[in-house]
Amino acid sequence: MSSPVSPAAAPEAPDRTAGRERRHDIDLLRVLCTAAVVLVHASAEFIDAGHRTTGILGDTAGRFAVPVFFAMAGWAALAGAPVGDEARLLARLDRILRPMAVWTALYLLGAYLTGGPGAGTGEEAVRALFGSVEASFHLWYLYAYVPLILLLGVVVLVVRRRALPGRSLALLAVLAVTPALVGDVREITGWAPPDWGWSVSLSTVVYAVAGAALLAAPRLGPRALWAAGAGVAFAVLAVYQLTVRHPAAYGSVAVAAVTLAVLGTVARVRVPERVRPLVARLSDASFGTYLVHLLWVRLLAGPVAERLPDGPWAPVALAVTAVAAAALSFAVSVLWGRPGWRKWLG
């Protein structure tokens, strides 16, 4: 028997809609992408510690995660579970912003108590409002994800529902004009406010629309061909990052090729029934995992990378610490999985 769909396909609290069949391939993608994000941030610790080749290869293996999250967000907003009214759109935003605010405060408190990145709590708190906070730098994704979901939701309501979502349009307008307003304030007063991070790029919108099309479409060609293409794309991306630019921009051709290949490989894959409950549970916990994982990465990957001598053990150490950080992050998120807790912790 199919369980309800979990249409919030990016790492956020699931938005269940009765009567829809659950997409287990989307669940699997969410879990894979969340683990890949952990790998990317663990790899950054190894790069900072001097293990450049190992870190870049690890980063390459997980660089598809953020664009695929945007692609799943597009599928959820445009095809999987489009909002029916403005109240539902605002509720969807609330499920993101509430845990985001809680974890930003927790990371700021941790930085203040430990003297870590972003220890200047007052200044960092202001930066967090503008969308650029060092203590929880991984949350930059949500500063782009929120405007994307708002934009797509407004489009759905206007085009498909013939509605006029006044509050959402006003909020979208605020996000749109604030960068210019910040520049004007800087020019008039001399005050240099932080850069405005609540914005979405054209490449992100394209990922969302292309992802909606790919994930909503029937099977597109042999899966083995997509998997072979993914292997080639990963190899090209690794060479690019090692020789041209690291980190590769998410809008670059190499990252786009990897993203599309991963989507084509996993979309509509049949998840065995015996593992579906586990995959679904991990999928529901993925937003909390994303929010908490930086703590485990800093506790595990950072110290190991700093103490590790140069040599062939670096890839093994990266793999072990990344798996451990991901496992612990998923575990604690599953533990607080009660609805009342997940509303605040993700």
XYZ file of N, CA and C in Angstrom, residues 81-282:
606
model
N 3.499 18.603 -6.058
C 2.517 19.086 -5.081
C 2.386 20.597 -5.173
N 1.904 21.122 -6.294
C 1.729 22.573 -6.408
C 0.728 23.079 -5.376
N 0.997 24.258 -4.849
C 0.131 24.791 -3.791
C -1.241 25.116 -4.360
N -2.255 24.940 -3.505
C -3.620 25.222 -3.929
C -4.094 26.607 -3.589
N -3.432 27.249 -2.623
C -3.821 28.610 -2.240
C -2.646 29.279 -1.541
N -2.784 30.559 -1.277
C -1.680 31.317 -0.696
C -1.367 30.857 0.722
N -2.366 30.467 1.470
C -2.119 30.005 2.834
C -1.191 28.801 2.841
N -1.380 27.906 1.890
C -0.525 26.713 1.822
C 0.895 27.098 1.414
N 1.034 28.067 0.528
C 2.367 28.525 0.144
C 3.094 29.126 1.339
N 2.416 29.985 2.091
C 3.051 30.607 3.252
C 3.367 29.575 4.326
N 2.505 28.554 4.459
C 2.781 27.481 5.415
C 4.023 26.703 5.001
N 4.206 26.508 3.701
C 5.387 25.807 3.208
C 6.650 26.607 3.525
N 6.580 27.913 3.372
C 7.722 28.757 3.717
C 7.997 28.715 5.219
N 6.936 28.694 6.016
C 7.096 28.652 7.470
C 7.824 27.382 7.913
N 7.556 26.253 7.228
C 8.224 25.008 7.594
C 9.713 25.058 7.316
N 10.145 25.989 6.463
C 11.568 26.162 6.196
C 12.174 27.195 7.143
N 11.505 28.332 7.271
C 12.087 29.466 7.976
C 12.179 29.243 9.476
N 11.219 28.525 10.046
C 11.231 28.346 11.501
C 12.455 27.544 11.954
N 12.692 26.328 11.398
C 13.914 25.608 11.795
C 15.188 26.337 11.385
N 15.130 27.022 10.263
C 16.301 27.786 9.820
C 16.689 28.820 10.863
N 15.706 29.536 11.407
C 15.983 30.544 12.426
C 16.526 29.907 13.701
N 15.947 28.785 14.104
C 16.402 28.103 15.320
C 17.852 27.668 15.185
N 18.191 27.046 14.057
C 19.552 26.536 13.896
C 20.552 27.667 13.673
N 20.145 28.743 13.052
C 21.042 29.896 12.946
C 21.404 30.402 14.330
N 20.405 30.507 15.204
C 20.663 30.953 16.576
C 21.571 29.965 17.313
N 21.346 28.675 17.117
C 22.175 27.676 17.795
C 23.621 27.720 17.316
N 23.819 27.860 16.012
C 25.184 27.952 15.498
C 25.869 29.239 15.963
N 25.116 30.338 16.013
C 25.683 31.583 16.521
C 26.079 31.441 17.994
N 25.236 30.792 18.779
C 25.556 30.563 20.187
C 26.790 29.680 20.331
N 26.860 28.626 19.511
C 28.025 27.756 19.558
C 29.295 28.493 19.194
N 29.239 29.365 18.187
C 30.415 30.136 17.802
C 30.832 31.090 18.927
N 29.853 31.681 19.586
C 30.150 32.601 20.686
C 30.818 31.873 21.858
N 30.320 30.687 22.172
C 30.851 29.944 23.323
C 32.215 29.338 23.047
N 32.481 28.967 21.798
C 33.735 28.285 21.472
C 34.773 29.189 20.823
N 34.359 30.397 20.439
C 35.283 31.270 19.741
C 35.531 30.840 18.308
N 34.618 30.060 17.752
C 34.767 29.559 16.392
C 34.378 30.587 15.356
N 34.228 30.152 14.097
C 33.860 31.081 13.027
C 32.564 31.818 13.346
N 32.583 33.129 13.183
C 31.385 33.914 13.462
C 31.191 34.192 14.930
N 32.305 34.297 15.699
C 32.184 34.474 17.143
C 31.600 35.843 17.518
N 31.702 36.819 16.626
C 31.108 38.127 16.898
C 29.595 38.059 16.743
N 28.909 37.628 17.790
C 27.514 37.224 17.677
C 26.596 38.353 17.214
N 26.786 39.569 17.738
C 25.915 40.663 17.332
C 26.017 40.951 15.848
N 27.242 41.078 15.351
C 27.448 41.345 13.922
C 26.951 40.181 13.078
N 27.210 38.964 13.526
C 26.779 37.794 12.773
C 25.262 37.689 12.734
N 24.601 38.093 13.807
C 23.140 38.059 13.820
C 22.571 38.995 12.756
N 23.182 40.168 12.594
C 22.753 41.092 11.540
C 23.015 40.480 10.176
N 24.182 39.870 10.012
C 24.516 39.232 8.743
C 23.533 38.110 8.417
N 23.071 37.416 9.451
C 22.118 36.328 9.226
C 20.814 36.855 8.644
N 20.389 38.031 9.096
C 19.167 38.616 8.551
C 19.322 38.977 7.076
N 20.551 39.330 6.690
C 20.802 39.708 5.303
C 21.121 38.496 4.415
N 21.424 37.364 5.046
C 21.645 36.162 4.250
C 23.087 35.756 4.104
N 23.952 36.157 5.025
C 25.359 35.786 4.940
C 25.897 35.640 6.350
N 25.953 34.399 6.832
C 26.377 34.164 8.209
C 27.436 33.074 8.229
N 28.610 33.425 8.762
C 29.744 32.503 8.716
C 29.549 31.306 9.626
N 28.937 31.509 10.778
C 28.804 30.417 11.740
C 27.977 29.257 11.186
N 27.029 29.561 10.329
C 26.209 28.511 9.701
C 26.197 28.747 8.191
N 27.396 28.747 7.612
C 27.524 29.106 6.202
C 26.746 28.164 5.287
N 26.523 26.914 5.747
C 25.838 25.948 4.891
C 24.380 26.337 4.628
N 23.847 27.263 5.412
C 22.463 27.663 5.217
C 22.285 28.627 4.046
N 23.375 28.962 3.346
C 23.241 29.829 2.171
C 22.223 29.234 1.200
N 22.163 27.912 1.148
C 21.234 27.253 0.224
C 19.792 27.693 0.469
N 19.431 27.827 1.738
C 18.059 28.200 2.061
C 17.777 29.653 1.713
N 18.805 30.503 1.706
C 18.605 31.889 1.296
C 18.265 31.974 -0.190
N 18.631 30.967 -0.952
C 18.228 30.897 -2.359
C 16.955 30.080 -2.522
N 16.792 29.066 -1.678
C 15.660 28.159 -1.808
C 14.336 28.848 -1.477
N 14.344 29.689 -0.445
C 13.111 30.380 -0.047
C 12.585 31.280 -1.165
N 13.419 32.164 -1.769
C 12.894 32.955 -2.899
C 12.435 32.087 -4.073
N 13.128 30.960 -4.303
C 12.732 30.077 -5.407
C 11.347 29.496 -5.169
N 11.111 28.973 -3.972
C 9.808 28.392 -3.652
C 8.721 29.468 -3.693
N 9.044 30.657 -3.212
C 8.076 31.753 -3.241
C 7.736 32.131 -4.681
N 8.761 32.249 -5.517
C 8.544 32.613 -6.915
C 7.711 31.571 -7.648
N 8.090 30.299 -7.511
C 7.358 29.238 -8.205
C 5.934 29.120 -7.677
N 5.771 29.289 -6.367
C 4.432 29.214 -5.791
C 3.535 30.324 -6.301
N 4.074 31.540 -6.403
C 3.284 32.654 -6.924
C 2.900 32.402 -8.378
N 3.846 31.879 -9.165
C 3.548 31.565 -10.566
C 2.412 30.550 -10.662
N 2.467 29.513 -9.838
C 1.413 28.492 -9.847
C 0.066 29.114 -9.497
N 0.043 29.947 -8.466
C -1.219 30.536 -8.031
C -1.788 31.488 -9.083
N -0.921 32.254 -9.736
C -1.390 33.218 -10.727
C -1.811 32.533 -12.023
N -0.985 31.589 -12.501
C -1.225 30.983 -13.809
C -2.240 29.846 -13.729
N -2.075 28.967 -12.744
C -2.922 27.778 -12.692
C -4.185 27.995 -11.886
N -4.100 28.782 -10.821
C -5.252 28.969 -9.937
C -6.015 30.258 -10.215
N -5.435 31.126 -11.090
C -6.055 32.410 -11.381
C -6.311 33.214 -10.098
N -5.352 33.135 -9.190
C -5.484 33.818 -7.903
C -4.571 35.047 -7.870
N -4.816 35.921 -6.909
C -3.972 37.092 -6.688
C -3.405 37.007 -5.268
N -2.249 36.329 -5.102
C -1.662 36.138 -3.767
C -0.959 37.404 -3.291
N -1.725 38.326 -2.728
C -1.218 39.648 -2.392
C -0.030 39.630 -1.444
N -0.139 38.865 -0.345
C 0.954 38.856 0.635
C 2.214 38.261 0.042
N 2.068 37.192 -0.720
C 3.231 36.546 -1.327
C 3.880 37.438 -2.373
N 3.061 38.131 -3.168
C 3.603 39.061 -4.153
C 4.344 40.206 -3.471
N 3.800 40.695 -2.372
C 4.471 41.772 -1.638
C 5.815 41.296 -1.094
N 5.841 40.082 -0.539
C 7.089 39.531 -0.017
C 8.101 39.337 -1.140
N 7.634 38.844 -2.278
C 8.516 38.658 -3.428
C 9.076 40.003 -3.890
N 8.252 41.034 -3.875
C 8.706 42.371 -4.272
C 9.771 42.892 -3.307
N 9.585 42.646 -2.016
C 10.584 43.071 -1.030
C 11.925 42.409 -1.305
N 11.898 41.096 -1.559
C 13.141 40.374 -1.852
C 13.793 40.901 -3.130
N 12.969 41.331 -4.084
C 13.495 41.779 -5.372
C 14.149 43.159 -5.286
N 13.566 44.079 -4.515
C 14.066 45.460 -4.514
C 15.121 45.714 -3.439
N 15.234 44.828 -2.461
C 16.146 45.084 -1.353
C 17.606 45.215 -1.779
N 18.143 44.398 -2.717
C 19.549 44.603 -3.104
C 19.843 46.027 -3.559
N 18.974 46.595 -4.403
C 19.173 47.979 -4.842
C 19.016 48.947 -3.679
N 18.066 48.651 -2.789
C 17.853 49.517 -1.625
C 19.071 49.514 -0.714
N 19.665 48.342 -0.499
C 20.874 48.249 0.323
C 21.993 49.080 -0.286
N 22.117 49.018 -1.626
C 23.129 49.835 -2.287
C 22.882 51.321 -2.115
N 21.624 51.726 -2.174
C 21.289 53.139 -1.972
C 21.602 53.579 -0.548
N 21.273 52.736 0.428
C 21.574 53.065 1.827
C 23.077 53.222 2.015
N 23.851 52.340 1.409
C 25.304 52.419 1.503
C 25.819 53.727 0.897
N 25.236 54.114 -0.249
C 25.684 55.328 -0.939
C 25.304 56.585 -0.169
N 24.109 56.610 0.431
C 23.609 57.819 1.089
C 24.206 58.002 2.478
N 24.288 56.911 3.245
C 24.681 57.006 4.649
C 26.140 56.649 4.925
N 26.764 55.922 4.000
C 28.125 55.469 4.260
C 28.181 54.189 5.072
N 27.037 53.739 5.578
C 26.992 52.469 6.316
C 27.110 51.322 5.325
N 27.941 50.376 5.658
C 28.166 49.248 4.761
C 27.454 48.012 5.301
N 26.167 47.851 4.966
C 25.447 46.662 5.427
C 25.972 45.418 4.717
N 25.721 44.250 5.284
C 26.161 43.015 4.629
C 25.501 42.856 3.264
N 26.122 42.044 2.426
C 25.527 41.742 1.128
C 24.197 41.029 1.312
N 23.277 41.285 0.416
C 21.938 40.697 0.476
C 21.967 39.303 -0.158
N 21.652 38.267 0.633
C 21.753 36.898 0.145
C 20.441 36.238 -0.221
N 19.316 36.913 0.061
C 18.007 36.315 -0.227
C 17.691 36.492 -1.720
N 18.325 35.702 -2.546
C 18.131 35.867 -3.983
C 18.303 34.522 -4.685
N 17.805 34.459 -5.900
C 17.873 33.226 -6.679
C 18.391 33.568 -8.066
N 19.354 32.783 -8.546
C 19.960 33.039 -9.848
C 19.151 32.387 -10.959
N 19.404 32.822 -12.188
C 18.708 32.235 -13.331
C 19.039 30.757 -13.467
N 20.299 30.379 -13.210
C 20.664 28.962 -13.321
C 19.877 28.112 -12.341
N 19.616 28.655 -11.152
C 18.828 27.921 -10.166
C 17.402 27.713 -10.652
N 16.812 28.763 -11.242
C 15.455 28.640 -11.785
C 15.430 27.604 -12.912
N 16.456 27.599 -13.737
C 16.522 26.619 -14.828
C 16.634 25.210 -14.274
N 17.451 25.016 -13.234
C 17.523 23.701 -12.595
C 16.150 23.270 -12.098
N 15.412 24.199 -11.518
C 14.095 23.871 -10.973
C 13.123 23.471 -12.080
N 13.103 24.228 -13.157
C 12.172 23.934 -14.249
C 12.575 22.654 -14.974
N 13.877 22.506 -15.263
C 14.345 21.285 -15.926
C 14.125 20.068 -15.036
N 14.344 20.243 -13.730
C 14.112 19.133 -12.800
C 12.656 18.734 -12.758
N 11.758 19.726 -12.783
C 10.330 19.417 -12.800
C 9.978 18.606 -14.035
N 10.554 18.988 -15.184
C 10.265 18.267 -16.428
C 10.817 16.846 -16.393
N 12.059 16.687 -15.953
C 12.689 15.363 -15.943
C 12.027 14.419 -14.941
N 11.733 14.932 -13.757
C 11.185 14.078 -12.711
C 9.710 13.768 -12.933
N 9.007 14.613 -13.657
C 7.594 14.364 -13.940
C 7.408 13.509 -15.187
N 8.436 13.424 -16.033
C 8.321 12.703 -17.298
C 8.389 11.195 -17.085
N 7.862 10.420 -18.035
C 8.089 8.977 -18.008
C 9.579 8.688 -18.183
N 9.933 7.435 -18.085
C 11.327 7.029 -18.208
C 11.919 7.535 -19.525
N 13.089 8.193 -19.452
C 13.712 8.782 -20.625
C 14.966 7.997 -21.006
N 14.808 6.966 -21.798
C 15.964 6.216 -22.272
C 16.479 5.198 -21.286
N 17.430 4.362 -21.712
C 17.978 3.301 -20.849
C 18.708 3.888 -19.644
N 18.451 3.318 -18.481
C 19.096 3.820 -17.268
C 20.609 3.619 -17.327
N 21.033 2.520 -17.954
C 22.469 2.258 -18.054
C 23.177 3.358 -18.833
N 22.510 3.909 -19.833
C 23.107 4.985 -20.622
C 23.251 6.244 -19.778
N 22.232 6.550 -18.978
C 22.322 7.696 -18.068
C 23.455 7.485 -17.057
N 23.570 6.274 -16.521
C 24.618 5.991 -15.535
C 26.005 6.132 -16.153
N 26.164 5.659 -17.393
C 27.448 5.818 -18.081
C 27.761 7.296 -18.295
N 26.727 8.063 -18.676
C 26.921 9.496 -18.832
C 27.309 10.164 -17.523
N 26.727 9.688 -16.421
C 27.081 10.239 -15.108
C 28.551 9.974 -14.789
N 29.024 8.766 -15.109
C 30.423 8.445 -14.863
C 31.361 9.348 -15.638
N 31.053 9.565 -16.910
C 31.872 10.462 -17.736
C 31.806 11.888 -17.195
N 30.611 12.337 -16.831
C 30.444 13.706 -16.337
C 31.219 13.920 -15.036
N 31.196 12.941 -14.141
C 31.960 13.055 -12.895
C 33.454 13.146 -13.188
N 33.930 12.358 -14.131
C 35.356 12.396 -14.480
C 35.748 13.757 -15.045
N 34.914 14.290 -15.929
C 35.189 15.611 -16.499
C 35.179 16.679 -15.409
N 34.216 16.610 -14.506
C 34.138 17.583 -13.420
C 35.366 17.495 -12.517
N 35.840 16.285 -12.236
C 37.030 16.119 -11.396
C 38.243 16.776 -12.039
N 38.439 16.536 -13.347
C 39.565 17.161 -14.052
C 39.424 18.675 -14.031
N 38.213 19.164 -14.261
C 37.959 20.608 -14.262
C 38.305 21.213 -12.904
N 37.869 20.591 -11.840
C 38.109 21.150 -10.504
C 39.580 21.049 -10.104
N 40.264 20.020 -10.580
C 41.678 19.856 -10.230
C 42.579 20.788 -11.032
N 42.160 21.169 -12.225
C 43.057 21.903 -13.118
C 42.608 23.317 -13.467
N 41.299 23.594 -13.400
C 40.806 24.895 -13.847
C 40.281 25.727 -12.690
N 39.247 25.260 -12.031
C 38.619 26.064 -10.984
C 37.979 25.171 -9.930
N 38.273 25.497 -8.685
C 37.583 24.859 -7.561
C 37.242 25.944 -6.542
N 36.007 25.955 -6.066
C 34.914 25.047 -6.444
C 34.271 25.459 -7.758
N 33.829 24.489 -8.521
C 33.124 24.756 -9.762
C 31.788 25.421 -9.449
N 31.439 26.423 -10.220
C 30.154 27.094 -10.022
C 29.020 26.121 -10.299
N 27.957 26.234 -9.515
C 26.826 25.328 -9.718
C 26.166 25.543 -11.078
N 26.357 26.726 -11.645
C 25.806 26.985 -12.970
C 26.734 26.617 -14.107
N 27.885 26.002 -13.810
C 28.841 25.664 -14.860
C 28.350 24.471 -15.677
N 28.910 24.337 -16.887
C 28.516 23.242 -17.775
C 28.825 21.890 -17.141
N 29.989 21.785 -16.492
C 30.391 20.500 -15.919
C 29.439 20.053 -14.812
N 29.066 20.978 -13.934
C 28.144 20.623 -12.847
C 26.757 20.335 -13.405
N 26.331 21.101 -14.394
C 25.020 20.858 -15.001
C 24.966 19.465 -15.632
N 26.044 19.052 -16.284
C 26.075 17.726 -16.903
C 25.953 16.630 -15.855
N 26.680 16.779 -14.759
C 26.587 15.791 -13.675
C 25.176 15.760 -13.101
N 24.601 16.937 -12.884
C 23.260 17.027 -12.304
C 22.226 16.321 -13.169
N 22.216 16.616 -14.451
C 21.241 15.998 -15.356
C 21.455 14.494 -15.440
N 22.718 14.068 -15.432
C 22.994 12.637 -15.510
C 22.520 11.904 -14.252
N 22.721 12.513 -13.098
C 22.243 11.902 -11.854
C 20.723 11.827 -11.846
N 20.067 12.907 -12.259
C 18.608 12.902 -12.323
C 18.106 11.813 -13.267
N 18.724 11.703 -14.432
C 18.305 10.689 -15.385
C 18.550 9.279 -14.901
N 19.591 9.099 -14.076
C 19.918 7.769 -13.571
C 18.952 7.321 -12.482
N 18.590 8.232 -11.593
C 17.803 7.861 -10.415
C 16.300 8.027 -10.639
N 15.894 8.946 -11.510
C 14.460 9.198 -11.712
C 13.728 7.930 -12.120
N 12.621 7.671 -11.455
C 11.741 6.529 -11.712
C 12.385 5.184 -11.397
N 13.528 5.198 -10.690
C 14.127 3.923 -10.298
C 13.195 3.219 -9.310
N 13.148 1.911 -9.372
C 12.272 1.149 -8.474
C 13.029 0.831 -7.188
N 12.576 1.396 -6.092
C 13.173 1.129 -4.789
C 12.537 -0.141 -4.234
N 13.336 -1.149 -3.855
C 12.762 -2.395 -3.323
C 11.826 -2.142 -2.155
N 10.734 -2.869 -2.119
C 9.712 -2.627 -1.095
C 10.255 -2.781 0.318
N 11.196 -3.718 0.496
C 11.678 -3.979 1.856
C 12.469 -2.807 2.446
N 13.021 -1.949 1.578
C 13.796 -0.821 2.096
C 13.030 0.493 1.998
N 11.844 0.468 1.437
C 11.090 1.714 1.273
C 10.788 2.405 2.601
N 10.375 1.676 3.643
C 10.115 2.375 4.918
C 11.347 3.086 5.465
N 12.525 2.435 5.353
C 13.750 3.069 5.839
C 14.094 4.299 5.008
N 14.016 4.170 3.685
C 14.330 5.304 2.814
C 13.367 6.459 3.075
N 12.087 6.133 3.255
C 11.099 7.179 3.523
C 11.384 7.881 4.854
N 11.773 7.096 5.861
C 12.048 7.697 7.167
C 13.277 8.604 7.103
N 14.316 8.152 6.398
C 15.507 8.979 6.239
C 15.205 10.222 5.406
